mmCIF file of C-alpha atoms in Angstrom:
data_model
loop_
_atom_site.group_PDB
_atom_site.id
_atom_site.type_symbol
_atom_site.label_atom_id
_atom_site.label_comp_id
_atom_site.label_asym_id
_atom_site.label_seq_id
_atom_site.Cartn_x
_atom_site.Cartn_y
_atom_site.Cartn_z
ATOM 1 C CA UNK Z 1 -163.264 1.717 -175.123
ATOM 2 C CA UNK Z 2 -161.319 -1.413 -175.885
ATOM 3 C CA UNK Z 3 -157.967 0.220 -176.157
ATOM 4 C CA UNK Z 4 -158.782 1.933 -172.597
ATOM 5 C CA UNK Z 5 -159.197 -1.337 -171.157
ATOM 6 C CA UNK Z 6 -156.288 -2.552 -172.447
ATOM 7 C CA UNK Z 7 -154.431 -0.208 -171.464
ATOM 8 C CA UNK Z 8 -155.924 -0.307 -167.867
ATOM 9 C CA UNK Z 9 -155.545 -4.181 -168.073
ATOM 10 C CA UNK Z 10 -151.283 -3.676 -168.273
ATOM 11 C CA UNK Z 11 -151.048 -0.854 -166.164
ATOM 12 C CA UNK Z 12 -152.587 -3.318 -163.873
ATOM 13 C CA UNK Z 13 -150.783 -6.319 -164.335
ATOM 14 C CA UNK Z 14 -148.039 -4.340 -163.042
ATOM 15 C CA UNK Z 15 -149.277 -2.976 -159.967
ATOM 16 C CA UNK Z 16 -147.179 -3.025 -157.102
ATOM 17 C CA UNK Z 17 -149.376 -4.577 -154.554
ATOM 18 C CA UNK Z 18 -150.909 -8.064 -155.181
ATOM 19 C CA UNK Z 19 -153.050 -7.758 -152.288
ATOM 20 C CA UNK Z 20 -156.591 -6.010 -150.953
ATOM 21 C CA UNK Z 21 -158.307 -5.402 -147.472
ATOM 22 C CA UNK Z 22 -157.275 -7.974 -145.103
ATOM 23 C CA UNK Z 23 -154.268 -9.305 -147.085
ATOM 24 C CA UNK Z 24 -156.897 -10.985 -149.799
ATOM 25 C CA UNK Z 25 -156.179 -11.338 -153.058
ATOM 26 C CA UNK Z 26 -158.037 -8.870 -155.426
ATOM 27 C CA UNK Z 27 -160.656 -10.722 -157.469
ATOM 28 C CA UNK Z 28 -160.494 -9.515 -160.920
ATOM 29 C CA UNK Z 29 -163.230 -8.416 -163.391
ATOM 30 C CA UNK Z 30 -163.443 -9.057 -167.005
ATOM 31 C CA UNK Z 31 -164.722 -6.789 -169.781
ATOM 32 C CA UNK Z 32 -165.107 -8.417 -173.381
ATOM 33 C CA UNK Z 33 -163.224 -7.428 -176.272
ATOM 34 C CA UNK Z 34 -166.007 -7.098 -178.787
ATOM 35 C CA UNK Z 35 -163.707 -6.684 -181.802
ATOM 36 C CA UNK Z 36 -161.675 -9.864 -181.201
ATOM 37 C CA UNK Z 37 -161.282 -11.958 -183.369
ATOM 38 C CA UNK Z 38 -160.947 -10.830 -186.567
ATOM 39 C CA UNK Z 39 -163.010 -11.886 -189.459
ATOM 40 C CA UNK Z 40 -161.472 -14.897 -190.175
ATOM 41 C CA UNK Z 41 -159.216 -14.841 -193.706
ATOM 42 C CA UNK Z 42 -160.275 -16.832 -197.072
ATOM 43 C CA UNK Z 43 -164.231 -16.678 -196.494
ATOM 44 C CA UNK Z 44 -163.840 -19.118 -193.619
ATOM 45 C CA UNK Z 45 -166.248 -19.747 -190.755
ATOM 46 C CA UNK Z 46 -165.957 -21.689 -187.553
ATOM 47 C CA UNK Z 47 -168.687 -24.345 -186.514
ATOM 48 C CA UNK Z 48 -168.671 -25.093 -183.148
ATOM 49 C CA UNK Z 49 -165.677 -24.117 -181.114
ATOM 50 C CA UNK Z 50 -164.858 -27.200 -178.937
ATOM 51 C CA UNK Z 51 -161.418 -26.025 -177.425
ATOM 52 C CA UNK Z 52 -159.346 -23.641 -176.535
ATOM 53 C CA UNK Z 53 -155.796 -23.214 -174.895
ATOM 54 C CA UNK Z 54 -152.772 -20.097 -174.767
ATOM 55 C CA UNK Z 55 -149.347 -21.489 -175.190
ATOM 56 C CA UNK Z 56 -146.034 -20.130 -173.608
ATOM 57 C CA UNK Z 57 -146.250 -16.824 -176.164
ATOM 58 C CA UNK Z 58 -149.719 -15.650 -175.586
ATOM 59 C CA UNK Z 59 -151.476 -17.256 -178.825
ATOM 60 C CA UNK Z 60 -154.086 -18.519 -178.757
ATOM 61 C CA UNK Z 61 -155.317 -21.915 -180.177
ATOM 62 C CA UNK Z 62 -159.287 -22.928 -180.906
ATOM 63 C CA UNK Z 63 -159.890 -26.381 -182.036
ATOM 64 C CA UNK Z 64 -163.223 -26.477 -184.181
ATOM 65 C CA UNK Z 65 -165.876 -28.604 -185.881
ATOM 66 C CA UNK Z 66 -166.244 -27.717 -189.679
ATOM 67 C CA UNK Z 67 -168.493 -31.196 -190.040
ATOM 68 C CA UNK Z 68 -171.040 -28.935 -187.712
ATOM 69 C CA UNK Z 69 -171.893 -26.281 -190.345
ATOM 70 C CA UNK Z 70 -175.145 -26.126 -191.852
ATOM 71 C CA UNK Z 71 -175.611 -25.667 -196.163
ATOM 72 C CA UNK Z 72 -176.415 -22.168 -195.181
ATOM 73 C CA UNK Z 73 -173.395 -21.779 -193.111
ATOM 74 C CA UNK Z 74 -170.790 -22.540 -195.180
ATOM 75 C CA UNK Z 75 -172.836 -22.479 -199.007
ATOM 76 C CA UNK Z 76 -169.710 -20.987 -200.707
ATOM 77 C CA UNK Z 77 -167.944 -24.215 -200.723
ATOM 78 C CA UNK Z 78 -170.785 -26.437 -202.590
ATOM 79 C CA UNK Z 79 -170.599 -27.354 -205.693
ATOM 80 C CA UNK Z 80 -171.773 -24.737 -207.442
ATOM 81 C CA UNK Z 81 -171.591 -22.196 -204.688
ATOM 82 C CA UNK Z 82 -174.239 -20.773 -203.458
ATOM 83 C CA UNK Z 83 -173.548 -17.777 -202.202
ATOM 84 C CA UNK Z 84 -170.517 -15.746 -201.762
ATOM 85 C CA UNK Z 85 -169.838 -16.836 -198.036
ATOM 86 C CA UNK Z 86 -168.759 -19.199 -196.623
ATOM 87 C CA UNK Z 87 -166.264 -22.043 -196.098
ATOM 88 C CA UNK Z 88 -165.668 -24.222 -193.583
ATOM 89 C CA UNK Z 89 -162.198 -23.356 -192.177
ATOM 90 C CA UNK Z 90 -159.909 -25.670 -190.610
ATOM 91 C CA UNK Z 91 -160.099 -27.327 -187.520
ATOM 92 C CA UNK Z 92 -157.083 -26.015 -185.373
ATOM 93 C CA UNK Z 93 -156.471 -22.065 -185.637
ATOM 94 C CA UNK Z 94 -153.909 -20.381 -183.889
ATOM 95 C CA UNK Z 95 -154.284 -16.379 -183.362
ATOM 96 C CA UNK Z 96 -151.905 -13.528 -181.705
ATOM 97 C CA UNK Z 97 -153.106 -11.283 -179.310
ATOM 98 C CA UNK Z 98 -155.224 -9.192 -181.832
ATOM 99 C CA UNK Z 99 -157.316 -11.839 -182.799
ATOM 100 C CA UNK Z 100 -155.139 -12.398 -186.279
ATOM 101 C CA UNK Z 101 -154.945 -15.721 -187.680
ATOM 102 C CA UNK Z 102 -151.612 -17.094 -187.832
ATOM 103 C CA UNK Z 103 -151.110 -20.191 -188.733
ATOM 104 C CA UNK Z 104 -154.472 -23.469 -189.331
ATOM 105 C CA UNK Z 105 -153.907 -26.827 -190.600
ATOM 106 C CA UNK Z 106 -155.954 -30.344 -189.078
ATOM 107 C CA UNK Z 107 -158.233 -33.051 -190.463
ATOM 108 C CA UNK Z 108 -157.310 -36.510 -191.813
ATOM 109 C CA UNK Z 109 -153.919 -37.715 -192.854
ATOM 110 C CA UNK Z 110 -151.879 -40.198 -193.070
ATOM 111 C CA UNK Z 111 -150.736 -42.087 -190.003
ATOM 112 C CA UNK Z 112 -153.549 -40.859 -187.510
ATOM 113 C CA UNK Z 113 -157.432 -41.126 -186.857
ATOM 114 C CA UNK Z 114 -158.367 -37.627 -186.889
ATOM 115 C CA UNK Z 115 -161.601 -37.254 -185.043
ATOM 116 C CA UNK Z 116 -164.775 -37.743 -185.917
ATOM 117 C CA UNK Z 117 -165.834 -35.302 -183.213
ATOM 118 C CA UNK Z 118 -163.223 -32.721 -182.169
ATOM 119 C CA UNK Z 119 -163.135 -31.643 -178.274
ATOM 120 C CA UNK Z 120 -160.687 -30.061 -176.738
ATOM 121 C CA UNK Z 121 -156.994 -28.436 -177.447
ATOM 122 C CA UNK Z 122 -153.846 -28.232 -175.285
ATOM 123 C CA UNK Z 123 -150.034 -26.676 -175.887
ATOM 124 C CA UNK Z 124 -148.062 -28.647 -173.783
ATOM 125 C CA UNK Z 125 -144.812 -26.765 -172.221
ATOM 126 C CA UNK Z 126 -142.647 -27.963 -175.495
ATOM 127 C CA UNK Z 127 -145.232 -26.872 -177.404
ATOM 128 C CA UNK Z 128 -146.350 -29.823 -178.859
ATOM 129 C CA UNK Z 129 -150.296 -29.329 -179.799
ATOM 130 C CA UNK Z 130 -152.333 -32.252 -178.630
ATOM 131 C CA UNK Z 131 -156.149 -32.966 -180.000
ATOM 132 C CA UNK Z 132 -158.636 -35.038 -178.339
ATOM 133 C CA UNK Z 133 -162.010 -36.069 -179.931
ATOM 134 C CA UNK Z 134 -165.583 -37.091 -178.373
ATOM 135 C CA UNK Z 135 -167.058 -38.634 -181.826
ATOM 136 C CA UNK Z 136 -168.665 -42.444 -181.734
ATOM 137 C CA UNK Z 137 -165.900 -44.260 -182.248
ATOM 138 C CA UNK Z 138 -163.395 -41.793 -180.864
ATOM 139 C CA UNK Z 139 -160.698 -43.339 -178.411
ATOM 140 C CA UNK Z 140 -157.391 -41.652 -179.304
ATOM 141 C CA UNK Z 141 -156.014 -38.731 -178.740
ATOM 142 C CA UNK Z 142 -153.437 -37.076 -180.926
ATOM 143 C CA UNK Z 143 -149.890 -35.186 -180.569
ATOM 144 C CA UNK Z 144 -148.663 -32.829 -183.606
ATOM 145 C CA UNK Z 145 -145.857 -30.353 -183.702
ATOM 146 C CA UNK Z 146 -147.201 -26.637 -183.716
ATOM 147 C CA UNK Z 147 -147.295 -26.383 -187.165
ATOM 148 C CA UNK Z 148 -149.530 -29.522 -187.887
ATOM 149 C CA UNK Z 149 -146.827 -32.221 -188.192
ATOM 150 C CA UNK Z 150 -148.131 -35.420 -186.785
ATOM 151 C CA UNK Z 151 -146.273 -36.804 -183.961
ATOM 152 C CA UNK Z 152 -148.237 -39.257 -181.851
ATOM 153 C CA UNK Z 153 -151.223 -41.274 -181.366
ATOM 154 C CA UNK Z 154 -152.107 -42.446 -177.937
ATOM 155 C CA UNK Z 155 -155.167 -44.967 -178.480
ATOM 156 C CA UNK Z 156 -157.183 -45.898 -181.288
ATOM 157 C CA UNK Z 157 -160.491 -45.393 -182.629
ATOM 158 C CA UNK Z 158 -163.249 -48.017 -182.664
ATOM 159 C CA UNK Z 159 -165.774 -49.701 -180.893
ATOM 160 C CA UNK Z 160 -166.042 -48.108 -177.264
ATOM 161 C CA UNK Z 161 -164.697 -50.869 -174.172
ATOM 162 C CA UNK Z 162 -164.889 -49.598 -170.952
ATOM 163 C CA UNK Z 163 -162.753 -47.939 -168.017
ATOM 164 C CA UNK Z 164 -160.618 -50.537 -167.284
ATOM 165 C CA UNK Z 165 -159.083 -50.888 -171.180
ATOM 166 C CA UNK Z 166 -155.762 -48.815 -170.814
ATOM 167 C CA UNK Z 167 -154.842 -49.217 -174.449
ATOM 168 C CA UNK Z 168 -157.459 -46.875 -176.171
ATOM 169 C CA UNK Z 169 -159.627 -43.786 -174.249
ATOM 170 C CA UNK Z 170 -163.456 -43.665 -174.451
ATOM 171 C CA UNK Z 171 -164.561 -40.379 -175.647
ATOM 172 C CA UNK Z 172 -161.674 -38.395 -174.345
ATOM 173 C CA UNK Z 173 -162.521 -34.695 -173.350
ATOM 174 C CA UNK Z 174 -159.324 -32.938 -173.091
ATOM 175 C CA UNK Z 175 -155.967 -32.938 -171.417
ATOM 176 C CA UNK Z 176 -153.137 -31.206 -169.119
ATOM 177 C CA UNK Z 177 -149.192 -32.211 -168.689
ATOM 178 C CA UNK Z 178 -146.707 -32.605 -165.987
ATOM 179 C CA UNK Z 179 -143.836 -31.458 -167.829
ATOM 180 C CA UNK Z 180 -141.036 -32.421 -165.580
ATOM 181 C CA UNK Z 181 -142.369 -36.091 -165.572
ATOM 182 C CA UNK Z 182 -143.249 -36.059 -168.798
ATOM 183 C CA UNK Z 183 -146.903 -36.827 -168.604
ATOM 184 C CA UNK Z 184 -150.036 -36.624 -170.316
ATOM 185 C CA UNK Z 185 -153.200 -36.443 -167.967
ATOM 186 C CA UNK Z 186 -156.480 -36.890 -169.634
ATOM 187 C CA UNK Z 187 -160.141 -36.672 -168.649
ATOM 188 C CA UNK Z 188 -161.573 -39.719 -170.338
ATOM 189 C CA UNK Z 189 -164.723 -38.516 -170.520
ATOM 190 C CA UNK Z 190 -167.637 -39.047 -172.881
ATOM 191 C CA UNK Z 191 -167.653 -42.649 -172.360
ATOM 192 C CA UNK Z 192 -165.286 -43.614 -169.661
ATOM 193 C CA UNK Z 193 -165.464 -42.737 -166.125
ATOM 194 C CA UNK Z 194 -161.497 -41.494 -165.401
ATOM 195 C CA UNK Z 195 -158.665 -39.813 -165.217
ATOM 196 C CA UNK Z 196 -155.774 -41.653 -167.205
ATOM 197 C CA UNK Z 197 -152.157 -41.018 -167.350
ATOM 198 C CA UNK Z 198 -149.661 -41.829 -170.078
ATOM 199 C CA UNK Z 199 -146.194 -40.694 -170.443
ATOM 200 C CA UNK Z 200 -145.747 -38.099 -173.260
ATOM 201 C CA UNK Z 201 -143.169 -39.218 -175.069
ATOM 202 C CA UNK Z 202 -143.449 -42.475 -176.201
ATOM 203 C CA UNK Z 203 -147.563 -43.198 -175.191
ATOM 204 C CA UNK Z 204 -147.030 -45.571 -172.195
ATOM 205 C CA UNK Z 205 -149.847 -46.220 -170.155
ATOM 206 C CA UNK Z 206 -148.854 -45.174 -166.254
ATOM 207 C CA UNK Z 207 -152.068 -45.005 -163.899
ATOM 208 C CA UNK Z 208 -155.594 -43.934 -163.783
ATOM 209 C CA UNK Z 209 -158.255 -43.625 -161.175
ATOM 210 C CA UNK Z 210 -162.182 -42.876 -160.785
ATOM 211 C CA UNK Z 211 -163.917 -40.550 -158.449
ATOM 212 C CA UNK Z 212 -162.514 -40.362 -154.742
ATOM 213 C CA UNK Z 213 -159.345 -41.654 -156.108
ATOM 214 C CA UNK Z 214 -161.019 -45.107 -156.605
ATOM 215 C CA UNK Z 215 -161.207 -47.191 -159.640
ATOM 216 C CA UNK Z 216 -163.154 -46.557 -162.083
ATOM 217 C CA UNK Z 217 -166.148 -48.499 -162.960
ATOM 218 C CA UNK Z 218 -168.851 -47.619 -165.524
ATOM 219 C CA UNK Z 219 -171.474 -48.942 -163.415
ATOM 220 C CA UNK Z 220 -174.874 -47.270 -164.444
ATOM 221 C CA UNK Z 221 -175.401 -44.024 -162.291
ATOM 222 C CA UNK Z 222 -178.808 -42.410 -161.750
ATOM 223 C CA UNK Z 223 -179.362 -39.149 -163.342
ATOM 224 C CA UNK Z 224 -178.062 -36.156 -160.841
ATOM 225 C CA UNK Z 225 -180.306 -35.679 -158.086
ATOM 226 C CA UNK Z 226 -179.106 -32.127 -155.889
ATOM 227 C CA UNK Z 227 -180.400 -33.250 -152.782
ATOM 228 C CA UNK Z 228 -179.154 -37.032 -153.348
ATOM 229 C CA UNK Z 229 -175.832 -37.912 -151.806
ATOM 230 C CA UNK Z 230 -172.352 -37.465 -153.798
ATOM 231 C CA UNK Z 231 -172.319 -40.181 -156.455
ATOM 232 C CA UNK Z 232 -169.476 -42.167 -155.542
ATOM 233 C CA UNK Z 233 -168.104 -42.371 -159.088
ATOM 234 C CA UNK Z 234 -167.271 -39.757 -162.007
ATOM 235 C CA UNK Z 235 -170.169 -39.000 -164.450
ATOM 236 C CA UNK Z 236 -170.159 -38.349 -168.111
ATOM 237 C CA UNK Z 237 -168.276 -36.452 -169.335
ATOM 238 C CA UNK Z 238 -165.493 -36.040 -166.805
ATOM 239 C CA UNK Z 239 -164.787 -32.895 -168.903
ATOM 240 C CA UNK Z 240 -161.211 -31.415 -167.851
ATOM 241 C CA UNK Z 241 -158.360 -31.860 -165.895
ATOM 242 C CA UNK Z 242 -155.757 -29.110 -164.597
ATOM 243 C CA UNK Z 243 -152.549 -29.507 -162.884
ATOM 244 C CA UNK Z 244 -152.060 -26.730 -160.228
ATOM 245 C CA UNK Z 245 -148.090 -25.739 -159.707
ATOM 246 C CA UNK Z 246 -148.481 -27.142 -156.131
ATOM 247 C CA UNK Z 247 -149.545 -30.310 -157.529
ATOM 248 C CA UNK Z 248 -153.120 -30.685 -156.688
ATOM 249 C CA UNK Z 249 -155.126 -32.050 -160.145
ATOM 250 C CA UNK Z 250 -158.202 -30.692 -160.351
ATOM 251 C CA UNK Z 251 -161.331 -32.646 -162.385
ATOM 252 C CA UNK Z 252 -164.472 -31.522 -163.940
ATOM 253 C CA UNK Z 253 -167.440 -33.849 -163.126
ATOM 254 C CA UNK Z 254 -169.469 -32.114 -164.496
ATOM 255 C CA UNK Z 255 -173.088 -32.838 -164.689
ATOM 256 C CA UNK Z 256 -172.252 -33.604 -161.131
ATOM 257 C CA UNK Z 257 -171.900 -30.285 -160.659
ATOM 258 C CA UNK Z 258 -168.078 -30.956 -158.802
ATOM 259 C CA UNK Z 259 -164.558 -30.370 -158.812
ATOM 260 C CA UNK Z 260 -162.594 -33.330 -157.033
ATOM 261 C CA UNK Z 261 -159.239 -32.713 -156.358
ATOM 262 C CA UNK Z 262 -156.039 -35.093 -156.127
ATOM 263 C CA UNK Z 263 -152.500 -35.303 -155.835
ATOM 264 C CA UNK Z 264 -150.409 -36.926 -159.044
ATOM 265 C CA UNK Z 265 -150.791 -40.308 -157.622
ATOM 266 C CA UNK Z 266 -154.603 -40.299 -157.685
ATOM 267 C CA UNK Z 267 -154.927 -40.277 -154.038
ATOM 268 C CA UNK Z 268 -158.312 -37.947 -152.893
ATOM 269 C CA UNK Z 269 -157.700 -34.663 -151.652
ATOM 270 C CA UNK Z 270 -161.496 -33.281 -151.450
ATOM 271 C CA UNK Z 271 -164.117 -32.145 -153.482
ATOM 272 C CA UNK Z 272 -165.933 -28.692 -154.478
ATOM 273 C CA UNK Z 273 -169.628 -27.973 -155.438
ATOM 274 C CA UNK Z 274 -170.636 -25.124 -157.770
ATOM 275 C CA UNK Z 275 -174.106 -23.910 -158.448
ATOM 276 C CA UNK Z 276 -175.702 -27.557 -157.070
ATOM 277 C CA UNK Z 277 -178.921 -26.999 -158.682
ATOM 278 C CA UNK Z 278 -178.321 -27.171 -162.455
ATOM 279 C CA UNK Z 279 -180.146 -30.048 -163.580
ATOM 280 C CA UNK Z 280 -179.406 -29.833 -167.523
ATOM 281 C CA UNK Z 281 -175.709 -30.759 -168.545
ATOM 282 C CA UNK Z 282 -173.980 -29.840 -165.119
ATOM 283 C CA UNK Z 283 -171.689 -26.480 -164.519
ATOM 284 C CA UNK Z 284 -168.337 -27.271 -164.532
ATOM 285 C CA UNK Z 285 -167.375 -27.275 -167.397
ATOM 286 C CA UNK Z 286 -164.130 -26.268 -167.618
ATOM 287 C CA UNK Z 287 -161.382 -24.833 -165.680
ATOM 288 C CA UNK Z 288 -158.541 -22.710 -165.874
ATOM 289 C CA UNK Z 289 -155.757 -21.856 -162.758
ATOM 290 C CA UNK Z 290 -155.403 -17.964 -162.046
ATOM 291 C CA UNK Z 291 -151.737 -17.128 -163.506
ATOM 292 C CA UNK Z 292 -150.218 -15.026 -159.850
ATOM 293 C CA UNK Z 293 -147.830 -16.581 -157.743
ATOM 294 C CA UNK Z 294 -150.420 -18.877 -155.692
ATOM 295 C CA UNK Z 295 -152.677 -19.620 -158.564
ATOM 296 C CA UNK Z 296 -155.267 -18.425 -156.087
ATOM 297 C CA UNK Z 297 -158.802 -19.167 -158.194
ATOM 298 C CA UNK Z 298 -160.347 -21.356 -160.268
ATOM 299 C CA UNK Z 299 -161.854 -19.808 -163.705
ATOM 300 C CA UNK Z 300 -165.123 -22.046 -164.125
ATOM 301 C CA UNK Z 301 -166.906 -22.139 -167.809
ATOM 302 C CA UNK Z 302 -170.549 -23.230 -167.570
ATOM 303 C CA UNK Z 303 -172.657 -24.108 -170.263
ATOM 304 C CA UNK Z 304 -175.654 -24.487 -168.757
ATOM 305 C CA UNK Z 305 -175.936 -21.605 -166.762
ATOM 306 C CA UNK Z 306 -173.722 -19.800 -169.402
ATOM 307 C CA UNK Z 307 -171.450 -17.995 -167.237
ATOM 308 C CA UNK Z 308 -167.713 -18.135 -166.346
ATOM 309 C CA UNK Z 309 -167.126 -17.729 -162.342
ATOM 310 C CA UNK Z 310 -164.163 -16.499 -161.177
ATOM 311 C CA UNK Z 311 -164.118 -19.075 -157.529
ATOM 312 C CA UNK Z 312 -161.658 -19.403 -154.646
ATOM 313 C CA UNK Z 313 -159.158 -22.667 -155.328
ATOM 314 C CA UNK Z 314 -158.871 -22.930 -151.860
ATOM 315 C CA UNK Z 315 -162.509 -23.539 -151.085
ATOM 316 C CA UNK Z 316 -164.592 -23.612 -154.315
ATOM 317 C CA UNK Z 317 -166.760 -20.625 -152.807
ATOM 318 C CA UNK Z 318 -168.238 -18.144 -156.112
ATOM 319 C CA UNK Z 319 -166.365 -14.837 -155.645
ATOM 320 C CA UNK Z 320 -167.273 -13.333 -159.222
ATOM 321 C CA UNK Z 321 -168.714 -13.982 -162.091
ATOM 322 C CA UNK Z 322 -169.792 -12.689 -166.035
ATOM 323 C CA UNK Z 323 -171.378 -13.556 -168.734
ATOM 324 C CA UNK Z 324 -175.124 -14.621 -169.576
ATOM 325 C CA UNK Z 325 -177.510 -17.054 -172.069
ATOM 326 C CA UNK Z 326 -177.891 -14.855 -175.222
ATOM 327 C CA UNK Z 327 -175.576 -14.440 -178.152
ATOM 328 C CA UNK Z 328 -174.607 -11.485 -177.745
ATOM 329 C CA UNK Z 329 -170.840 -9.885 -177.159
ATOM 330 C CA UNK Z 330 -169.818 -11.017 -173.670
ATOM 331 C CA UNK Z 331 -173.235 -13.330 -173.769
ATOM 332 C CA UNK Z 332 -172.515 -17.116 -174.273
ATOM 333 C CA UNK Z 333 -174.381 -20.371 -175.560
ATOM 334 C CA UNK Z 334 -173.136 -23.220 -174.498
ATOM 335 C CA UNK Z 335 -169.898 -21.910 -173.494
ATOM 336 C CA UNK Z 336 -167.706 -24.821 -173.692
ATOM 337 C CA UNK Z 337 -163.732 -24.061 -172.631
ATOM 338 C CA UNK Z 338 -161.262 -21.282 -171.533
ATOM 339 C CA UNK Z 339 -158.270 -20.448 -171.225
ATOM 340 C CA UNK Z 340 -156.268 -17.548 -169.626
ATOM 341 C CA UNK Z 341 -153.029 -16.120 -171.033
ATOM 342 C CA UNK Z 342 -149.689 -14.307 -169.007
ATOM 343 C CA UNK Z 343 -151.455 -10.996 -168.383
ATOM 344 C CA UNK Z 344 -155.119 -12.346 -167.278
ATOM 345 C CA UNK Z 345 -156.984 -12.324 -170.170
ATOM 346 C CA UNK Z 346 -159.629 -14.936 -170.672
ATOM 347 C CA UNK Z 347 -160.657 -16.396 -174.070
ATOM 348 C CA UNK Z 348 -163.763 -18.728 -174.401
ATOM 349 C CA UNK Z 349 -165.168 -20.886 -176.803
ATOM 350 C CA UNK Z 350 -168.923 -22.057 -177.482
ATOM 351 C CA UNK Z 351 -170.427 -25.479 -178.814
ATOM 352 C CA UNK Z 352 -173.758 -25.996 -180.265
ATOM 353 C CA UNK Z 353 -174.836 -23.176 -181.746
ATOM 354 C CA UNK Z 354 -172.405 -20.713 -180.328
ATOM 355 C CA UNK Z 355 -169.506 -21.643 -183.185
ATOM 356 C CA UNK Z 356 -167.574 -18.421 -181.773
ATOM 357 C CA UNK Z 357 -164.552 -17.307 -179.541
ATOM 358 C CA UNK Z 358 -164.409 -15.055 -177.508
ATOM 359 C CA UNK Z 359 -161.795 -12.568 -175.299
ATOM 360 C CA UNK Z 360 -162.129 -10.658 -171.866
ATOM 361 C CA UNK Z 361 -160.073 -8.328 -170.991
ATOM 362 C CA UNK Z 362 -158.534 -8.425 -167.279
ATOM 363 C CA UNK Z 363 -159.012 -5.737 -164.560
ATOM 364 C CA UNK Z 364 -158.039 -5.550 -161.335
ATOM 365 C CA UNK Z 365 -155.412 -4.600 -158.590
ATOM 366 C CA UNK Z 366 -153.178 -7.548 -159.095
ATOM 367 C CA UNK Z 367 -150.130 -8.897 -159.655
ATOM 368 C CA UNK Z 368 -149.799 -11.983 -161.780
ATOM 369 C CA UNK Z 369 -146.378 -14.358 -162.217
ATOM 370 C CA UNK Z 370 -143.815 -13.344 -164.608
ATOM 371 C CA UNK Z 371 -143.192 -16.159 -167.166
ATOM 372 C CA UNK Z 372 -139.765 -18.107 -166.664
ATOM 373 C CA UNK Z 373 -138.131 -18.682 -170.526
#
């Protein structure tokens, strides 16, 4: 079964026609890959998986939380062991394709604050791997070469300031880059109430803004009311950002159950509901851009619902969707980030008590961009 769907999935991604009735673009379905990963090498076991990304060759890279594993969990690494299994493994992995692990390093060192609560991974386009962290104190975010060489700390941690302090983050959440400027955007988050952007290379603070392109305040905001009018400024966590080709950014408010968009310069585009009744921890998410020649939808994780939608980036409108509450293959808890590689293929992570990744396997009539070296 899985190697039919593969198979279908690159037959696929090499159709000849990219588009369906009425000159619309297909919507693809998604079929999980039961088998992927493999059981991780030296006893390991992941706690909660709190970020995920695909860099420029198709591997994938899941940041995790060993500190989140019970006794039970990981009872091979007391002192005296146990039981047989397990061990906490370490915080970054990187696998191919086939769910292999190929290469793991993170945790404290010298010359960085690790952090105390890992959330969220990037590649950037040089493939520099860059961590962020929600923990107490956490207000840095981190820059290491692929293979776990440290490189650069923007921020620091500490005692949390507020949204107008540009030399530390509050809580960041994750990050995306604008390669030919050389920028770092980050949605900070957990604490703060902003987007913030820094340049890459040497840490420089450049701009930031709030919701509507506004600055940001942390004014206290009353819990999320669907029938209430639009809250005029980001929620916690402002949980992603994505940069769209065209140059539209594109921000999870999450428990505000949005997606505002911008251009570069902060300045408000519009704004896109999903699923306005979730009460709990809001629905998007995450997000990840569609890889054809128009990035034409949004992938949407949701942890409260437990679901990834596949929606329309030009209007926000739900045009397919998988996944349910139960911890079963292709079920989620707390499903937490995703990524999509070159051919389609969605991978997912989970929080809580998830502590798994996860792949789909694309289907569909399309045609997706072919990577430029």
């Amino acid at each position: 079964m899985r190697k039919l769907a593969e198979t279908l999935a690159v037959g696929l991604f090499w159709a000849a026609t990219a588009v369906g009735p009425c000159g619309a673009v297909e919507v693809p379905t998604f079929e999980v890959d039961p088998a992927w990963p493999k059981p991780l090498p030296n006893d390991w076991i992941m706690g909660q998986a709190a970020g995920v990304a695909v860099d420029a060759q198709d591997h994938v890279w899941v940041v995790q939380r060993p500190r989140t594993l019970t006794d039970d969990e990981k009872a091979a690494s007391l002192d005296p062991p146990r039981t047989k299994c397990c061990k906490p493994g370490p915080p970054v992995l990187e696998f191919d394709q086939a769910g292999t692990v190929l290469r793991s390093w993170g945790g404290p060192g010298q010359g960085y604050d690790w952090p105390e609560n890992e959330h969220g991974i990037q590649v950037d386009p040089k493939g520099f791997v860059w961590i962020a962290g929600n923990g107490a104190n956490d207000g840095q975010l981190l820059k290491f070469t692929a293979d776990g060489r440290f490189v650069m700390q923007i921020g620091k941690s500490g005692p949390q300031t507020d949204s107008r302090d540009t030399s530390r983050l509050g809580k960041p959440a994750n990050v995306d880059f604008d390669a030919a400027a050389n920028e770092v955007y980050v949605a900070d988050g957990y604490y703060n109430h902003r987007i913030i952007v820094f340049d890459s290379e040497t840490g420089a603070f450049k701009r930031m803004w709030g919701a509507y392109g506004r600055p940001p305040t942390d004014d206290k905001l009353p819990p999320y009311d669907p029938a209430a009018a639009p809250s005029q400024q980001f929620a916690n966590p402002v949980h992603c950002v994505k940069i769209a080709r065209d140059g539209l950014v594109y921000v999870c408010d999450r428990t505000n159950d949005r997606i505002q968009v911008f251009r570069k310069d902060g300045s408000f585009v519009k704004e896109m509901f999903v699923e306005t009744n979730t009460r709990a921890n809001g629905s998007v998410w995450e997000l990840a851009l569609w890889p054809d020649a128009d990035e034409s939808f949004l992938l949407n994780a949701d942890g409260a619902n437990n679901e990834v939608r596949t929606l329309s980036r030009a209007t926000g409108k739900t045009l397919g969707a998988f996944g349910r509450n139960g911890r079963g293959a292709g079920q989620f808890h707390w499903v937490h980030n995703l990524a999509v590689d070159s051919r389609g293929n969605v991978f997912t992570t989970e929080v809580d008590t998830g502590k798994r990744a996860q792949k789909f396997l694309a289907s569909g009539t399309f045609v997706l961009r072919k990577r430029t070296p």
